[in-house]
Amino acid sequence: MAQISLQNVSKTYKGGVKAVDSFNLGIENKEFMVLVGPSGCGKSTTLRMIAGLEEISDGKVWIGDRLVNDVPAKDRDISMVFQNYALYPHMTIFENMAFGLKLRKYPKSEIIRRVDEATEILGIKKLIDRRPKQLSGGERQRVALGRAIVRKPKAFLFDEPLSNLDAKLRVQMRAEIHKLRLRLQTTFVYVTHDQTEALTLGDRIVVMKDGKIQQCADPMTIYDKPTNKFVASFIGTPPISLISGRIIKKERKYYFDEGQFQVKLVEEMYKAIAPYEGKEVIFGVRAEDIYDKLFVSEASPENTIRATCEVVEPLGSEVYLYLNSGKSLFVARVGAHNRPDVNRDMDLVFDMSKVHFFDPETENTII
C-alpha cells in the first residue's frame, strides 16, 4: 500500500509530440483514482509512466517515499491489468497466475496458497486447470485480476480492463472490481474512456484533455460543478446540452436570451453573471433538468419554453426527447410514462437552479 505522486511529469515523443504535459497529481494510500478522457488524451501514457513501461521525459514519479524514475518496472512493486488480458495461451490458469511468483523465487507452498486465495476471491477456483482459450472474456479478465492480486503489490494499475467485454459483463465486472477494492484495501489507479466507469468506481476522477488535467475532484463535484465546458460535455449521459445566447437584464432581473426563447436566472446567479450583461455566453442544461410542463406543478412562465419534439427514444425506465427550439437542439430525459408525439410542439420547464454558464472564449465555467 502506498501513495503515488506525479510532479510536473511530461512525456514528449520524437518530433516534439507532447502526450502528457506538466502533470501534477497526488494519489492517497488506499484511494481509487480514475483517469478518464477521450482517446489520445494521454491517460494510458500517464499510467505506463507510473508502471515504468514508458520513459519519463521530465518530472518525477514517487511510489511511497521512493523516487522511481530510474527504477525498472519489475522493481516498482506494482501490478498492472491490461486491456487485452495478456495471458499466456499455452499455460493453465494456475500457471498464468503463479508465473510472476515463480520468477521471484517464492516457495511452492506460498505460491499455491496465494493462487488459491485469489481464485477464491474471484470465484474462478473451478477454472484452475483450464487454458485461456477455454474461458469467456469475463473469466479471462478475472484471471488477469487474479494474477495481479497474488503479487500483493503496493498499488494496482488498470488500463481500460473492461473495454473488450460486452455491456452486461462490463456492469458485472465493475461490481467485482469495486468489491475487490474494498477487500484488498490498497491503492488503485484506473484508466478508462468510459465516463460511467469513472463515476461509479472512482473516489476521485481526473478528467484529461490533450495531455493536461482539466479537473480533479470526486465524481459528484465533477458532474455538478464542472470547471469548464469540456468537462461538462464529456461527463454525463446523454451529454449536457449547450446553447448559445446572451445575457440581458430587465427590471433588475437577468435572463438568458437564446433568440427563440428567454429564461430567467435564479437570484443566486446574479453576482457571477452581472459582468456578462449584453454579452454572449454558452448555456448548459442537463437532460434530467428539463421537464414536460404537463407533469410539473406550479411551473413559472419565466423558465418555460416551447420546442418541437423531433425524436422520442424509449429506453425502458426512461425516455430521451430530442428537441428543437427553432434555433437550438437539446435533449431531455423524462420518465417512461412521458412519450409525446413526434413533431409536435410542447412546453418545457428548465430547472434554472441547476443550469451552467460558460465563457465562450475561455470555455471556463461562469456558474
Short mmCIF file of C-alpha atoms in Angstrom, two decimals:
data_model
loop_
_atom_site.label_atom_id
_atom_site.label_comp_id
_atom_site.label_asym_id
_atom_site.label_seq_id
_atom_site.Cartn_x
_atom_site.Cartn_y
_atom_site.Cartn_z
CA MET A 1 0.00 0.00 0.00
CA ALA A 2 1.41 3.38 -0.97
CA GLN A 3 0.84 6.92 -2.00
CA ILE A 4 1.69 7.82 -5.61
CA SER A 5 2.87 11.29 -6.56
CA LEU A 6 3.45 12.73 -10.02
CA GLN A 7 5.30 16.05 -10.04
CA ASN A 8 5.43 18.06 -13.30
CA VAL A 9 5.53 14.82 -15.28
CA SER A 10 5.72 15.16 -19.07
CA LYS A 11 6.12 12.79 -21.98
CA THR A 12 7.38 14.06 -25.33
CA TYR A 13 7.81 11.72 -28.30
CA LYS A 14 10.11 12.16 -31.29
CA GLY A 15 9.06 15.06 -33.44
CA GLY A 16 8.06 17.11 -30.41
CA VAL A 17 4.66 15.47 -29.89
CA LYS A 18 3.73 16.05 -26.23
CA ALA A 19 1.46 13.28 -24.96
CA VAL A 20 1.49 14.40 -21.31
CA ASP A 21 2.19 17.99 -20.28
CA SER A 22 3.24 19.09 -16.75
CA PHE A 23 1.04 16.54 -14.99
CA ASN A 24 0.73 17.04 -11.21
CA LEU A 25 -1.27 14.56 -9.15
CA GLY A 26 -1.16 13.09 -5.67
CA ILE A 27 -2.90 9.75 -5.11
CA GLU A 28 -3.53 8.85 -1.49
CA ASN A 29 -2.89 5.49 0.11
CA LYS A 30 -5.90 3.15 -0.48
CA GLU A 31 -7.51 5.67 -2.86
CA PHE A 32 -9.26 4.61 -6.08
CA MET A 33 -8.19 7.19 -8.67
CA VAL A 34 -9.66 7.16 -12.17
CA LEU A 35 -8.05 8.85 -15.19
CA VAL A 36 -10.70 9.49 -17.85
CA GLY A 37 -10.72 11.26 -21.18
CA PRO A 38 -11.08 10.77 -24.94
CA SER A 39 -8.68 8.66 -26.99
CA GLY A 40 -5.28 10.30 -27.31
CA CYS A 41 -5.60 12.49 -24.20
CA GLY A 42 -2.54 10.90 -22.51
CA LYS A 43 -4.22 8.84 -19.80
CA SER A 44 -2.68 5.46 -20.75
CA THR A 45 0.71 7.10 -21.25
CA THR A 46 0.48 8.53 -17.73
CA LEU A 47 -0.36 5.09 -16.33
CA ARG A 48 2.53 3.48 -18.21
CA MET A 49 4.95 6.06 -16.78
CA ILE A 50 3.78 5.14 -13.27
CA ALA A 51 4.28 1.47 -14.15
CA GLY A 52 7.74 2.01 -15.61
CA LEU A 53 6.70 0.84 -19.07
CA GLU A 54 7.17 4.32 -20.56
CA GLU A 55 10.21 6.53 -20.07
CA ILE A 56 9.54 9.88 -18.38
CA SER A 57 10.67 12.90 -20.42
CA ASP A 58 10.52 15.31 -17.49
CA GLY A 59 9.32 15.45 -13.88
CA LYS A 60 9.29 12.94 -11.03
CA VAL A 61 7.21 9.90 -10.08
CA TRP A 62 7.16 8.73 -6.46
CA ILE A 63 5.67 5.50 -5.14
CA GLY A 64 5.55 5.79 -1.39
CA ASP A 65 8.73 7.58 -0.31
CA ARG A 66 10.72 6.18 -3.24
CA LEU A 67 11.62 8.11 -6.42
CA VAL A 68 11.08 5.57 -9.20
CA ASN A 69 12.09 7.45 -12.36
CA ASP A 70 15.03 5.11 -12.94
CA VAL A 71 13.59 2.01 -11.22
CA PRO A 72 12.72 -0.85 -13.64
CA ALA A 73 9.06 -1.85 -13.86
CA LYS A 74 9.69 -5.21 -12.18
CA ASP A 75 11.12 -3.50 -9.10
CA ARG A 76 8.35 -0.92 -8.54
CA ASP A 77 6.10 -3.27 -6.55
CA ILE A 78 3.01 -2.59 -8.62
CA SER A 79 0.70 -4.87 -10.63
CA MET A 80 -0.88 -3.90 -13.92
CA VAL A 81 -4.02 -5.28 -15.56
CA PHE A 82 -4.16 -4.74 -19.32
CA GLN A 83 -7.00 -4.28 -21.79
CA ASN A 84 -6.12 -7.49 -23.71
CA TYR A 85 -5.62 -9.66 -20.56
CA ALA A 86 -2.03 -10.61 -21.64
CA LEU A 87 -2.40 -14.27 -20.61
CA TYR A 88 -0.02 -16.98 -21.81
CA PRO A 89 -2.14 -19.24 -24.08
CA HIS A 90 -0.02 -22.38 -23.51
CA MET A 91 -0.26 -22.18 -19.72
CA THR A 92 -3.10 -23.27 -17.44
CA ILE A 93 -4.86 -20.69 -15.31
CA PHE A 94 -2.84 -21.80 -12.29
CA GLU A 95 0.41 -21.43 -14.25
CA ASN A 96 -0.59 -17.98 -15.54
CA MET A 97 -1.36 -16.74 -12.03
CA ALA A 98 1.72 -18.35 -10.49
CA PHE A 99 4.20 -17.24 -13.18
CA GLY A 100 5.23 -13.94 -11.60
CA LEU A 101 5.69 -15.55 -8.19
CA LYS A 102 7.87 -18.30 -9.68
CA LEU A 103 10.11 -15.68 -11.29
CA ARG A 104 10.55 -14.11 -7.88
CA LYS A 105 11.53 -17.48 -6.37
CA TYR A 106 8.60 -17.79 -3.96
CA PRO A 107 8.32 -21.19 -2.22
CA LYS A 108 5.89 -23.59 -3.89
CA SER A 109 3.67 -23.74 -0.80
CA GLU A 110 3.37 -19.93 -0.75
CA ILE A 111 2.56 -19.85 -4.47
CA ILE A 112 -0.21 -22.43 -4.02
CA ARG A 113 -1.60 -20.54 -1.02
CA ARG A 114 -1.70 -17.19 -2.81
CA VAL A 115 -3.21 -18.57 -6.01
CA ASP A 116 -5.81 -20.48 -4.00
CA GLU A 117 -6.71 -17.31 -2.08
CA ALA A 118 -7.03 -15.22 -5.27
CA THR A 119 -9.16 -17.79 -7.10
CA GLU A 120 -11.45 -17.96 -4.06
CA ILE A 121 -11.86 -14.17 -4.02
CA LEU A 122 -12.65 -14.05 -7.75
CA GLY A 123 -14.80 -17.18 -7.94
CA ILE A 124 -12.61 -18.94 -10.53
CA LYS A 125 -11.41 -21.88 -8.43
CA LYS A 126 -13.04 -24.42 -10.77
CA LEU A 127 -11.17 -22.97 -13.78
CA ILE A 128 -7.69 -23.54 -12.38
CA ASP A 129 -6.74 -26.38 -14.81
CA ARG A 130 -8.14 -24.78 -17.97
CA ARG A 131 -6.28 -22.73 -20.58
CA PRO A 132 -7.25 -19.15 -21.62
CA LYS A 133 -8.88 -20.24 -24.91
CA GLN A 134 -11.39 -22.29 -22.90
CA LEU A 135 -12.60 -19.22 -20.96
CA SER A 136 -15.07 -16.45 -21.70
CA GLY A 137 -13.95 -12.81 -21.82
CA GLY A 138 -15.17 -12.18 -18.29
CA GLU A 139 -13.37 -15.26 -16.97
CA ARG A 140 -10.14 -14.21 -18.67
CA GLN A 141 -10.39 -10.80 -17.08
CA ARG A 142 -10.84 -12.40 -13.67
CA VAL A 143 -7.69 -14.45 -14.27
CA ALA A 144 -5.81 -11.27 -15.20
CA LEU A 145 -7.06 -9.70 -11.95
CA GLY A 146 -6.01 -12.81 -10.04
CA ARG A 147 -2.51 -12.68 -11.48
CA ALA A 148 -2.24 -9.11 -10.18
CA ILE A 149 -3.69 -9.99 -6.76
CA VAL A 150 -1.24 -12.81 -5.98
CA ARG A 151 1.64 -10.35 -6.12
CA LYS A 152 0.16 -8.34 -3.21
CA PRO A 153 1.62 -5.13 -4.63
CA LYS A 154 1.63 -1.62 -3.21
CA ALA A 155 -0.68 -0.46 -5.99
CA PHE A 156 -2.84 -1.83 -8.79
CA LEU A 157 -2.85 -0.16 -12.21
CA PHE A 158 -5.71 -0.83 -14.66
CA ASP A 159 -5.50 0.13 -18.36
CA GLU A 160 -9.07 0.05 -19.75
CA PRO A 161 -9.59 -3.51 -18.45
CA LEU A 162 -13.29 -3.76 -19.36
CA SER A 163 -13.30 -2.31 -22.87
CA ASN A 164 -13.27 -5.74 -24.57
CA LEU A 165 -16.31 -7.00 -22.67
CA ASP A 166 -19.97 -6.76 -23.68
CA ALA A 167 -22.29 -4.34 -21.87
CA LYS A 168 -23.69 -6.88 -19.39
CA LEU A 169 -20.24 -8.20 -18.45
CA ARG A 170 -18.89 -4.66 -18.02
CA VAL A 171 -21.57 -3.98 -15.41
CA GLN A 172 -20.77 -7.25 -13.61
CA MET A 173 -17.01 -6.66 -13.67
CA ARG A 174 -17.42 -3.09 -12.38
CA ALA A 175 -19.13 -4.55 -9.34
CA GLU A 176 -16.37 -7.18 -9.00
CA ILE A 177 -13.63 -4.55 -9.11
CA HIS A 178 -15.47 -2.44 -6.54
CA LYS A 179 -15.79 -5.41 -4.17
CA LEU A 180 -12.16 -6.33 -4.80
CA ARG A 181 -11.04 -2.84 -3.88
CA LEU A 182 -12.98 -2.94 -0.60
CA ARG A 183 -11.47 -6.32 0.25
CA LEU A 184 -7.85 -5.57 -0.66
CA GLN A 185 -7.69 -2.04 0.80
CA THR A 186 -4.85 -0.84 -1.39
CA THR A 187 -4.20 1.89 -3.96
CA PHE A 188 -5.92 1.65 -7.38
CA VAL A 189 -5.19 3.75 -10.47
CA TYR A 190 -7.71 3.07 -13.22
CA VAL A 191 -7.70 4.35 -16.82
CA THR A 192 -10.86 4.43 -18.91
CA HIS A 193 -12.57 6.38 -21.68
CA ASP A 194 -15.96 5.33 -20.26
CA GLN A 195 -17.33 8.08 -18.03
CA THR A 196 -19.85 5.66 -16.47
CA GLU A 197 -16.96 3.54 -15.16
CA ALA A 198 -15.27 6.69 -13.88
CA LEU A 199 -18.35 7.91 -12.00
CA THR A 200 -19.19 4.53 -10.45
CA LEU A 201 -15.69 3.41 -9.42
CA GLY A 202 -13.58 6.43 -8.51
CA ASP A 203 -13.06 8.12 -5.16
CA ARG A 204 -11.70 10.92 -7.32
CA ILE A 205 -11.67 11.42 -11.09
CA VAL A 206 -9.04 13.13 -13.22
CA VAL A 207 -10.55 14.40 -16.48
CA MET A 208 -7.84 14.78 -19.13
CA LYS A 209 -7.63 16.50 -22.49
CA ASP A 210 -4.56 16.98 -24.72
CA GLY A 211 -2.21 15.63 -22.05
CA LYS A 212 -3.40 18.06 -19.36
CA ILE A 213 -5.62 17.79 -16.30
CA GLN A 214 -8.90 19.63 -16.82
CA GLN A 215 -10.34 18.85 -13.39
CA CYS A 216 -9.64 16.54 -10.47
CA ALA A 217 -12.41 16.00 -7.92
CA ASP A 218 -14.87 13.49 -6.50
CA PRO A 219 -17.47 12.17 -9.00
CA MET A 220 -20.41 14.34 -7.91
CA THR A 221 -18.33 17.53 -7.93
CA ILE A 222 -17.15 16.69 -11.45
CA TYR A 223 -20.76 16.16 -12.54
CA ASP A 224 -22.46 19.01 -10.68
CA LYS A 225 -19.68 21.61 -10.77
CA PRO A 226 -17.57 21.11 -13.91
CA THR A 227 -14.70 23.54 -14.19
CA ASN A 228 -15.11 24.12 -17.93
CA LYS A 229 -17.22 23.29 -20.98
CA PHE A 230 -15.13 20.23 -21.91
CA VAL A 231 -15.61 18.55 -18.53
CA ALA A 232 -19.33 19.34 -18.56
CA SER A 233 -19.81 17.86 -22.03
CA PHE A 234 -17.58 14.79 -21.51
CA ILE A 235 -19.11 13.65 -18.21
CA GLY A 236 -22.76 12.63 -18.32
CA THR A 237 -25.10 10.53 -20.49
CA PRO A 238 -26.61 11.94 -22.61
CA PRO A 239 -24.10 14.80 -22.85
CA ILE A 240 -25.09 18.19 -21.49
CA SER A 241 -26.97 20.38 -23.99
CA LEU A 242 -25.00 23.53 -24.88
CA ILE A 243 -26.93 26.52 -26.23
CA SER A 244 -25.51 29.85 -27.40
CA GLY A 245 -27.18 33.12 -26.45
CA ARG A 246 -26.65 36.30 -24.46
CA ILE A 247 -27.39 37.71 -21.02
CA ILE A 248 -29.92 40.53 -20.82
CA LYS A 249 -31.30 42.50 -17.88
CA LYS A 250 -34.91 43.60 -17.46
CA GLU A 251 -36.35 45.20 -14.36
CA ARG A 252 -33.38 44.16 -12.19
CA LYS A 253 -33.68 40.56 -13.34
CA TYR A 254 -31.20 38.67 -15.52
CA TYR A 255 -32.32 36.48 -18.40
CA PHE A 256 -30.67 34.16 -20.87
CA ASP A 257 -31.86 35.09 -24.37
CA GLU A 258 -31.39 32.31 -26.95
CA GLY A 259 -33.18 34.18 -29.73
CA GLN A 260 -36.27 32.00 -29.77
CA PHE A 261 -36.79 31.87 -26.01
CA GLN A 262 -35.82 33.62 -22.78
CA VAL A 263 -35.42 32.10 -19.31
CA LYS A 264 -34.84 33.91 -16.03
CA LEU A 265 -31.77 33.19 -13.91
CA VAL A 266 -32.17 32.48 -10.21
CA GLU A 267 -31.06 35.34 -7.96
CA GLU A 268 -28.07 33.39 -6.59
CA MET A 269 -26.51 33.65 -10.08
CA TYR A 270 -26.83 37.42 -10.47
CA LYS A 271 -23.46 38.41 -8.98
CA ALA A 272 -21.45 35.99 -11.12
CA ILE A 273 -23.36 36.72 -14.33
CA ALA A 274 -23.51 40.54 -13.98
CA PRO A 275 -20.21 41.17 -15.87
CA TYR A 276 -21.71 39.33 -18.88
CA GLU A 277 -24.73 41.60 -19.27
CA GLY A 278 -25.25 42.15 -23.00
CA LYS A 279 -22.58 39.58 -23.89
CA GLU A 280 -22.62 36.17 -25.50
CA VAL A 281 -22.45 33.12 -23.21
CA ILE A 282 -22.94 29.37 -23.52
CA PHE A 283 -25.88 27.97 -21.57
CA GLY A 284 -25.64 24.35 -20.40
CA VAL A 285 -28.54 22.23 -19.19
CA ARG A 286 -28.50 18.52 -18.39
CA ALA A 287 -31.21 16.23 -19.75
CA GLU A 288 -32.64 15.40 -16.32
CA ASP A 289 -33.16 19.12 -15.58
CA ILE A 290 -35.68 19.59 -18.42
CA TYR A 291 -39.32 18.65 -17.75
CA ASP A 292 -42.52 18.37 -19.71
CA LYS A 293 -44.73 21.14 -18.30
CA LEU A 294 -47.70 18.74 -18.18
CA PHE A 295 -46.01 16.92 -15.31
CA VAL A 296 -44.73 19.97 -13.38
CA SER A 297 -46.96 21.69 -10.86
CA GLU A 298 -46.66 25.47 -10.44
CA ALA A 299 -44.17 25.92 -13.30
CA SER A 300 -43.07 29.54 -13.70
CA PRO A 301 -43.63 31.07 -17.16
CA GLU A 302 -40.18 32.65 -16.78
CA ASN A 303 -38.45 29.27 -17.00
CA THR A 304 -40.85 27.68 -19.50
CA ILE A 305 -40.08 27.44 -23.22
CA ARG A 306 -41.72 25.97 -26.30
CA ALA A 307 -39.92 23.47 -28.56
CA THR A 308 -40.64 20.77 -31.12
CA CYS A 309 -40.08 17.13 -30.15
CA GLU A 310 -38.26 15.67 -33.17
CA VAL A 311 -37.29 12.22 -31.83
CA VAL A 312 -38.65 10.06 -28.99
CA GLU A 313 -36.18 7.41 -27.81
CA PRO A 314 -37.61 4.96 -25.22
CA LEU A 315 -35.03 3.22 -23.01
CA GLY A 316 -37.27 1.18 -20.74
CA SER A 317 -37.27 3.03 -17.42
CA GLU A 318 -36.77 6.43 -19.08
CA VAL A 319 -37.25 8.25 -22.38
CA TYR A 320 -34.94 10.65 -24.25
CA LEU A 321 -36.63 13.50 -26.09
CA TYR A 322 -34.63 15.24 -28.83
CA LEU A 323 -35.94 18.80 -29.05
CA ASN A 324 -35.63 21.80 -31.36
CA SER A 325 -36.38 25.35 -30.25
CA GLY A 326 -36.20 26.62 -33.84
CA LYS A 327 -32.60 27.70 -33.28
CA SER A 328 -31.02 25.20 -30.86
CA LEU A 329 -31.08 21.43 -30.32
CA PHE A 330 -31.17 19.85 -26.87
CA VAL A 331 -32.10 16.60 -25.10
CA ALA A 332 -34.46 15.91 -22.19
CA ARG A 333 -34.53 12.73 -20.12
CA VAL A 334 -38.04 12.07 -18.81
CA GLY A 335 -39.98 9.26 -17.14
CA ALA A 336 -41.17 6.20 -19.09
CA HIS A 337 -44.77 7.44 -18.85
CA ASN A 338 -43.95 10.51 -20.94
CA ARG A 339 -43.92 9.75 -24.67
CA PRO A 340 -45.13 12.78 -26.66
CA ASP A 341 -45.96 12.58 -30.36
CA VAL A 342 -43.09 13.20 -32.76
CA ASN A 343 -43.02 16.59 -34.50
CA ARG A 344 -45.40 18.22 -32.07
CA ASP A 345 -44.73 21.38 -30.09
CA MET A 346 -44.58 21.04 -26.33
CA ASP A 347 -43.98 23.29 -23.34
CA LEU A 348 -40.84 22.53 -21.35
CA VAL A 349 -39.60 23.71 -17.98
CA PHE A 350 -35.92 24.25 -17.13
CA ASP A 351 -34.72 23.77 -13.55
CA MET A 352 -32.81 27.06 -13.54
CA SER A 353 -31.15 26.32 -10.19
CA LYS A 354 -29.08 23.60 -11.88
CA VAL A 355 -28.05 25.12 -15.20
CA HIS A 356 -24.50 26.10 -16.13
CA PHE A 357 -22.97 29.05 -17.95
CA PHE A 358 -19.63 29.08 -19.78
CA ASP A 359 -17.46 31.86 -21.19
CA PRO A 360 -17.45 31.40 -24.99
CA GLU A 361 -13.79 32.47 -25.31
CA THR A 362 -12.07 30.71 -22.39
CA GLU A 363 -14.73 27.94 -22.14
CA ASN A 364 -14.34 28.17 -18.35
CA THR A 365 -17.37 27.92 -16.10
CA ILE A 366 -19.05 31.17 -15.08
CA ILE A 367 -21.74 29.47 -12.99
#
